[in-house]
Coordinates of C-alpha atoms in Angstrom, one line a residue:
M34 CA 72.6 173.1 102.7
V35 CA 72.8 171.0 99.5
E36 CA 73.6 167.5 100.5
K37 CA 76.8 166.4 98.9
N38 CA 77.2 163.2 96.9
R39 CA 79.0 160.6 99.1
W40 CA 80.5 158.8 96.0
L41 CA 82.0 162.1 94.9
M42 CA 83.3 162.4 98.5
A43 CA 84.9 159.0 98.0
L44 CA 86.4 160.2 94.7
S45 CA 87.9 163.3 96.4
A46 CA 89.4 161.0 99.1
V47 CA 91.0 158.9 96.3
G48 CA 92.3 162.1 94.7
V49 CA 94.2 163.0 97.9
H50 CA 95.5 159.4 98.5
I51 CA 96.6 158.8 94.9
C52 CA 99.0 161.8 95.2
I53 CA 100.5 161.1 98.6
G54 CA 100.8 157.4 97.7
S55 CA 103.5 158.5 95.2
V56 CA 105.9 158.1 98.2
Y57 CA 105.8 154.4 97.4
A58 CA 107.5 155.2 94.0
W59 CA 110.5 156.7 95.8
S60 CA 112.7 153.8 94.7
V61 CA 112.5 155.1 91.1
Y62 CA 114.4 158.2 92.2
V63 CA 117.1 156.3 94.0
N64 CA 119.5 155.3 91.2
P65 CA 119.3 158.6 89.3
I66 CA 119.9 160.6 92.5
Q67 CA 122.8 158.4 93.5
E68 CA 124.4 158.7 90.1
Q69 CA 123.9 162.5 89.8
M70 CA 124.9 163.4 93.3
N71 CA 127.5 160.7 94.1
W72 CA 125.5 159.9 97.3
S73 CA 125.5 156.5 98.9
L74 CA 122.4 154.3 98.9
T75 CA 121.9 155.0 102.6
D76 CA 122.1 158.7 102.0
V77 CA 119.3 158.6 99.5
T78 CA 117.1 156.0 101.4
I79 CA 117.2 158.1 104.6
S80 CA 114.8 160.6 102.9
F81 CA 112.2 157.9 102.4
S82 CA 112.6 156.7 106.0
I83 CA 112.2 160.2 107.4
A84 CA 109.1 160.7 105.3
I85 CA 107.5 157.5 106.6
F86 CA 108.5 158.4 110.2
F87 CA 106.9 161.9 109.9
L88 CA 103.9 160.3 108.3
G89 CA 103.3 158.3 111.5
L90 CA 104.2 161.2 113.8
S91 CA 102.0 163.8 112.1
A92 CA 99.1 161.4 111.8
A93 CA 99.3 160.9 115.5
L94 CA 99.7 164.6 116.4
M95 CA 97.3 166.0 113.9
G96 CA 94.4 163.6 114.4
K97 CA 92.7 165.8 117.0
F98 CA 93.2 168.8 114.6
V99 CA 91.5 166.9 111.7
E100 CA 88.5 166.1 113.9
K101 CA 88.2 169.7 115.2
N102 CA 88.7 171.6 111.9
G103 CA 87.2 169.2 109.5
P104 CA 88.7 167.3 106.5
R105 CA 88.7 170.2 104.1
V106 CA 91.1 172.4 106.1
A107 CA 93.3 169.4 106.9
A108 CA 93.5 168.3 103.3
I109 CA 94.4 171.8 102.1
I110 CA 97.2 171.9 104.7
A111 CA 98.3 168.4 103.4
A112 CA 98.2 169.6 99.8
S113 CA 100.4 172.6 100.7
L114 CA 102.9 170.6 102.7
F115 CA 103.2 167.7 100.2
G116 CA 103.3 170.0 97.2
L117 CA 105.9 172.2 98.8
G118 CA 107.9 169.2 100.0
T119 CA 108.1 167.8 96.5
I120 CA 109.0 171.1 94.9
G121 CA 111.5 171.8 97.6
S122 CA 113.1 168.4 96.9
G123 CA 113.9 169.7 93.4
L124 CA 115.5 172.8 95.0
A125 CA 117.6 170.4 97.2
I126 CA 118.8 168.6 94.1
L127 CA 119.8 171.8 92.4
M128 CA 121.7 172.9 95.5
E129 CA 123.2 169.5 96.0
S130 CA 122.1 169.5 99.6
K131 CA 121.2 166.2 101.4
M132 CA 119.9 168.1 104.5
L133 CA 117.5 170.1 102.3
L134 CA 116.3 166.9 100.7
Y135 CA 115.7 165.4 104.1
F136 CA 113.9 168.5 105.2
F137 CA 111.7 169.0 102.2
Y138 CA 110.9 165.4 101.2
G139 CA 111.3 163.8 104.6
V140 CA 109.9 166.4 107.1
L141 CA 107.5 168.6 105.1
G142 CA 106.5 165.9 102.6
G143 CA 106.1 163.4 105.5
C144 CA 103.8 165.7 107.5
G145 CA 101.7 166.3 104.3
L146 CA 101.6 162.5 104.0
G147 CA 100.3 161.9 107.5
I148 CA 97.7 164.6 107.5
G149 CA 96.6 163.8 104.0
Y150 CA 96.3 160.1 104.9
I151 CA 93.9 160.5 107.9
A152 CA 91.9 163.5 106.7
P153 CA 89.6 161.9 104.1
V154 CA 89.5 158.4 105.7
S155 CA 87.8 159.3 109.0
T156 CA 85.3 161.4 107.0
L157 CA 84.4 158.5 104.7
V158 CA 83.7 156.2 107.6
K159 CA 81.0 158.7 108.6
W160 CA 79.6 159.0 105.1
F161 CA 79.3 155.3 104.6
P162 CA 77.8 153.8 107.8
D163 CA 76.4 151.0 105.7
K164 CA 79.7 150.2 103.9
R165 CA 82.5 151.3 106.2
G166 CA 85.1 148.8 105.1
M167 CA 84.5 149.3 101.4
A168 CA 84.6 153.1 101.6
T169 CA 87.9 153.3 103.5
G170 CA 89.2 150.5 101.2
L171 CA 88.5 152.7 98.2
A172 CA 90.5 155.6 99.4
I173 CA 93.4 153.6 100.8
M174 CA 93.4 151.6 97.6
G175 CA 94.3 154.8 95.8
F176 CA 97.4 155.0 98.1
G177 CA 98.4 151.5 97.2
F178 CA 97.9 151.9 93.5
A179 CA 99.7 155.2 93.3
S180 CA 103.2 153.8 92.7
A181 CA 101.9 152.0 89.6
I182 CA 100.9 155.4 88.1
W183 CA 103.6 157.7 89.4
G184 CA 106.5 155.2 89.1
P185 CA 106.5 155.1 85.3
A186 CA 105.7 158.9 85.1
I187 CA 108.8 159.7 87.3
K188 CA 111.0 157.5 85.1
V189 CA 109.9 159.2 81.9
L190 CA 110.2 162.7 83.3
I191 CA 113.7 162.1 84.8
E192 CA 114.9 161.0 81.3
K193 CA 113.2 164.0 79.6
V194 CA 113.8 166.9 82.0
G195 CA 116.1 165.7 84.8
I196 CA 115.6 165.0 88.5
A197 CA 115.1 168.6 89.8
S198 CA 112.5 169.5 87.2
T199 CA 110.7 166.2 87.7
F200 CA 110.2 167.2 91.4
F201 CA 109.0 170.7 90.3
I202 CA 106.5 169.4 87.8
L203 CA 105.1 166.6 90.1
G204 CA 105.0 168.9 93.1
A205 CA 102.7 171.3 91.2
I206 CA 100.5 168.4 89.9
Y207 CA 100.2 166.9 93.4
F208 CA 99.2 170.3 94.8
V209 CA 96.5 171.0 92.2
I210 CA 94.9 167.5 92.4
M211 CA 95.0 167.5 96.2
F212 CA 93.8 171.1 96.6
L213 CA 90.8 170.5 94.2
S214 CA 89.9 167.2 96.0
A215 CA 90.2 168.9 99.4
L216 CA 87.6 171.5 98.4
Y217 CA 84.8 168.9 98.2
L218 CA 85.6 167.1 101.4
Q219 CA 83.3 167.7 104.4
K220 CA 81.8 165.8 107.3
P221 CA 78.2 164.7 107.0
E222 CA 75.7 165.9 109.6
E223 CA 75.5 164.1 112.9
D224 CA 74.0 160.6 112.6
Y225 CA 73.9 160.8 108.8
L226 CA 72.3 157.8 107.1
P227 CA 72.0 157.4 103.3
K228 CA 68.3 157.7 102.1
K229 CA 68.0 154.1 100.7
F230 CA 69.7 152.7 103.8
K231 CA 67.3 154.7 106.0
K232 CA 64.3 153.4 104.1
K233 CA 65.5 149.8 104.5
I234 CA 66.0 150.2 108.2
K235 CA 62.4 151.6 108.5
E236 CA 61.1 148.6 106.5
G237 CA 63.0 146.3 108.8
K238 CA 65.1 144.9 105.9
K239 CA 68.4 146.2 107.3
K240 CA 69.7 146.8 110.8
L241 CA 72.1 149.5 111.7
K242 CA 75.1 147.9 113.4
E243 CA 75.7 149.5 116.7
D244 CA 79.2 150.5 117.6
L245 CA 80.7 148.7 120.6
E246 CA 81.3 151.9 122.5
T247 CA 81.7 155.6 121.7
L248 CA 85.0 156.7 123.1
T249 CA 87.3 159.7 122.9
L250 CA 91.0 159.3 122.1
K251 CA 91.8 159.7 125.8
E252 CA 89.4 156.9 126.7
A253 CA 90.4 154.7 123.8
I254 CA 94.1 154.6 124.7
K255 CA 93.2 153.2 128.2
T256 CA 91.6 150.1 126.7
P257 CA 93.5 146.9 125.8
R258 CA 91.7 146.9 122.4
F259 CA 93.7 150.0 121.4
Y260 CA 97.0 148.1 121.9
G261 CA 95.6 145.0 120.3
L262 CA 94.9 146.9 117.1
W263 CA 98.3 148.6 117.3
I264 CA 100.2 145.3 117.7
M265 CA 98.1 143.6 114.9
L266 CA 98.8 146.5 112.5
F267 CA 102.5 146.7 113.5
I268 CA 103.2 143.0 112.8
N269 CA 101.2 143.0 109.6
I270 CA 103.1 146.0 108.3
T271 CA 106.5 145.0 109.6
C272 CA 106.4 141.7 107.7
G273 CA 104.8 143.2 104.6
I274 CA 107.3 146.1 104.4
A275 CA 110.2 143.7 104.8
I276 CA 108.9 141.6 101.9
I277 CA 108.4 144.7 99.7
G278 CA 111.9 145.9 100.6
V279 CA 113.6 142.6 99.5
A280 CA 111.2 141.1 97.0
S281 CA 113.5 141.4 94.1
P282 CA 116.6 139.8 95.6
L283 CA 114.4 137.2 97.4
L284 CA 112.8 136.1 94.1
Q285 CA 116.3 135.9 92.5
E286 CA 117.7 133.9 95.5
V287 CA 114.9 131.4 96.2
I288 CA 113.6 130.7 92.7
G289 CA 116.5 131.9 90.6
I290 CA 114.7 134.2 88.2
S291 CA 116.4 137.1 86.4
A292 CA 116.6 140.7 87.8
I293 CA 114.3 141.9 85.0
A294 CA 111.6 139.2 85.7
A295 CA 111.9 140.0 89.4
A296 CA 111.4 143.7 88.7
A297 CA 108.2 142.9 86.8
A298 CA 107.0 140.7 89.7
V299 CA 107.6 143.6 92.1
G300 CA 105.5 145.9 89.9
L301 CA 102.7 143.3 90.1
M302 CA 103.0 143.3 93.9
G303 CA 101.9 146.9 93.9
I304 CA 98.8 146.0 92.1
F305 CA 97.9 143.2 94.5
N306 CA 98.7 145.5 97.4
G307 CA 96.2 148.0 96.0
A308 CA 93.5 145.5 95.1
G309 CA 93.8 143.8 98.5
R310 CA 92.8 147.1 100.2
L311 CA 89.5 147.2 98.5
M312 CA 88.9 143.4 98.4
W313 CA 89.5 142.6 102.1
A314 CA 88.0 145.8 103.4
S315 CA 84.8 145.1 101.4
I316 CA 84.7 141.5 102.6
S317 CA 85.1 142.8 106.2
D318 CA 81.7 144.5 105.8
Y319 CA 80.1 141.1 105.6
I320 CA 82.2 138.7 107.8
T321 CA 83.2 141.4 110.3
R322 CA 86.6 143.1 110.9
P323 CA 87.9 140.8 113.7
V324 CA 87.3 137.7 111.6
V325 CA 89.2 139.2 108.6
Y326 CA 92.3 139.8 110.8
V327 CA 92.2 136.2 112.1
I328 CA 92.2 135.1 108.4
F329 CA 95.1 137.4 107.6
F330 CA 97.3 135.9 110.3
V331 CA 96.4 132.2 109.9
T332 CA 97.0 132.3 106.2
Q333 CA 100.2 134.4 106.5
I334 CA 101.7 132.0 109.1
L335 CA 101.4 129.3 106.5
A336 CA 102.5 131.5 103.6
F337 CA 105.7 132.8 105.3
Y338 CA 106.5 129.3 106.5
M339 CA 106.1 127.7 103.1
L340 CA 107.8 130.4 100.9
P341 CA 111.4 129.3 101.4
S342 CA 110.7 125.7 100.3
I343 CA 108.6 126.6 97.2
S344 CA 110.6 126.1 94.0
E345 CA 107.7 126.5 91.5
I346 CA 107.9 130.0 90.1
I347 CA 104.1 130.4 89.6
V348 CA 103.2 129.0 93.1
F349 CA 105.9 131.2 94.7
Q350 CA 104.4 134.3 93.0
V351 CA 100.8 133.4 93.9
V352 CA 101.8 133.1 97.6
L353 CA 103.8 136.4 97.4
Y354 CA 100.8 138.2 95.8
F355 CA 98.5 136.8 98.4
I356 CA 100.7 138.2 101.1
M357 CA 100.5 141.6 99.4
T358 CA 96.7 141.5 99.5
C359 CA 96.8 140.9 103.2
Y360 CA 99.4 143.7 103.7
G361 CA 97.1 146.2 101.9
G362 CA 94.0 144.8 103.5
G363 CA 95.4 145.3 106.9
F364 CA 95.8 149.0 106.3
A365 CA 92.3 149.4 104.7
S366 CA 90.3 147.5 107.4
I367 CA 91.8 149.3 110.4
P368 CA 89.8 152.6 110.1
A369 CA 86.5 150.6 110.0
Y370 CA 87.6 148.4 112.8
I371 CA 88.3 151.5 114.9
G372 CA 84.8 152.8 114.1
D373 CA 83.3 149.5 115.1
I374 CA 84.9 149.3 118.6
F375 CA 85.4 153.0 119.5
G376 CA 82.7 154.8 117.5
T377 CA 83.3 157.6 115.0
K378 CA 83.4 160.5 117.5
E379 CA 87.2 160.9 117.4
L380 CA 88.0 158.3 114.7
G381 CA 90.6 160.5 113.0
A382 CA 92.5 161.1 116.2
I383 CA 92.5 157.4 117.2
H384 CA 93.4 156.3 113.7
G385 CA 96.3 158.8 113.8
Y386 CA 97.6 157.3 117.0
I387 CA 97.3 153.7 115.7
L388 CA 99.3 154.7 112.5
T389 CA 102.4 155.2 114.7
A390 CA 102.6 151.4 114.3
W391 CA 103.3 152.1 110.6
A392 CA 106.2 154.5 111.5
A393 CA 107.6 151.9 113.9
A394 CA 107.2 149.1 111.4
G395 CA 109.0 151.1 108.7
L396 CA 112.0 151.2 110.9
V397 CA 111.9 147.7 112.3
G398 CA 110.9 145.6 109.3
P399 CA 113.9 146.4 107.0
L400 CA 116.2 146.2 110.1
I401 CA 115.2 142.7 111.0
I402 CA 115.6 141.5 107.4
S403 CA 119.1 142.9 107.1
M404 CA 120.2 141.6 110.5
V405 CA 119.0 138.0 109.9
K406 CA 120.4 138.1 106.3
D407 CA 123.8 139.2 107.6
S408 CA 123.9 136.6 110.3
T409 CA 122.5 133.6 108.2
G410 CA 123.6 134.7 104.7
S411 CA 120.1 134.1 103.2
Y412 CA 116.8 135.8 102.9
S413 CA 114.7 132.7 103.4
Q414 CA 115.6 132.4 107.1
T415 CA 114.0 135.8 107.7
L416 CA 110.7 134.4 106.5
Y417 CA 110.6 131.9 109.4
V418 CA 111.2 134.8 111.8
F419 CA 108.2 136.6 110.4
A420 CA 106.0 133.4 110.5
G421 CA 106.7 133.5 114.2
F422 CA 105.6 137.1 114.4
F423 CA 102.3 136.2 112.8
V424 CA 101.7 133.6 115.5
V425 CA 101.8 136.5 118.1
A426 CA 99.5 138.5 115.9
L427 CA 97.1 135.6 115.7
V428 CA 96.9 135.3 119.5
V429 CA 96.3 139.0 119.8
S430 CA 93.5 138.9 117.2
I431 CA 91.7 136.1 119.0
A432 CA 92.1 137.9 122.3
M433 CA 90.4 140.9 120.6
I434 CA 87.4 138.8 119.7
I435 CA 87.1 137.5 123.2
N436 CA 87.4 141.0 124.7
I437 CA 84.8 142.4 122.3
K438 CA 82.4 139.5 123.1
S439 CA 82.8 140.1 126.8
I440 CA 82.0 143.8 126.5
K441 CA 78.9 143.1 124.4
K442 CA 77.8 140.6 127.0
Q443 CA 78.2 143.2 129.8
K444 CA 76.3 145.7 127.6
Y445 CA 73.3 143.5 127.1
N446 CA 73.2 142.1 130.6
H447 CA 72.8 145.6 132.1

């Protein structure tokens, strides 16, 4: 068997993620669909919510399947579902059917999203035992950056060929890119180590970090660490998604900038969301995953608490963009964290289960913001609520460190 190039493996993972990440550009479709169909904002937004919900659901249910059948089969299924879902959305627009849109974009597309999200990531962790965080950060960065690529493309296509044809064209493009990327994906052999890394270990220059334990999914869900990771990810995403959802009105309300300037700032947020994925995940290879999460929560408690009282436009944006790097970084550091504490035996399956936190946060985050806004009349009050959430996340992240240390102690005392 010819050994595959692990960097091409990373590129294939990015290929899959950059396509499914186009879900983040959904907002570009919203106004055109509303105008053409005379549907309400809620009608159109439901498709996105269903897609994110099925992302979480399919990631949880298909994790075992990904581990058993390998990333190639899983990514081909993801390409078929996501491509079909996008093309089918065009059909739904032609037939003026909300239910068809919910089915194709939400259910089929969402399932393609979930399977496509976990398939390459668990594989990369195995190909990069020396740079776990950076490798998963690379792929998940593709997901974060995708809206910066597809957003403008969708806008141009809708103006040129209309909404339905835009779905048809993009569905075909997504399928081709994802299918070709899928063909290269495969697991490395058991206990794979890159040649240079192996040599350094032999020479005593490097040490292979030992995983805390090697657990199956069934065993992992019986540990408090599993729920710790879930809560940390849930809070990080809930607060991040809420900020993404209302960034434009928030900027206009708190610092009084124009709608156009706010839209530009929102575009930049996507870039920081993407960059934070690679940056924080790479940093976590050096300072460890548990420490990175403590940094996320300490800094965001301060950031969310300070935001409402910042009147300087530049300072406000710097804080906002910093929050976005933590939001992206939270996603990207989780797979490596799972590998560190549960091993890579069933990483895809465990990652899938933990991603249900994303589905839950997608429902809860926007809800909290709209409820607090309705009762207090301002967006800034919601930020204090989220600062409180981060205090809980911080406590959990410190408890994780204590728990991990006690297990290590038991291990070495035996």
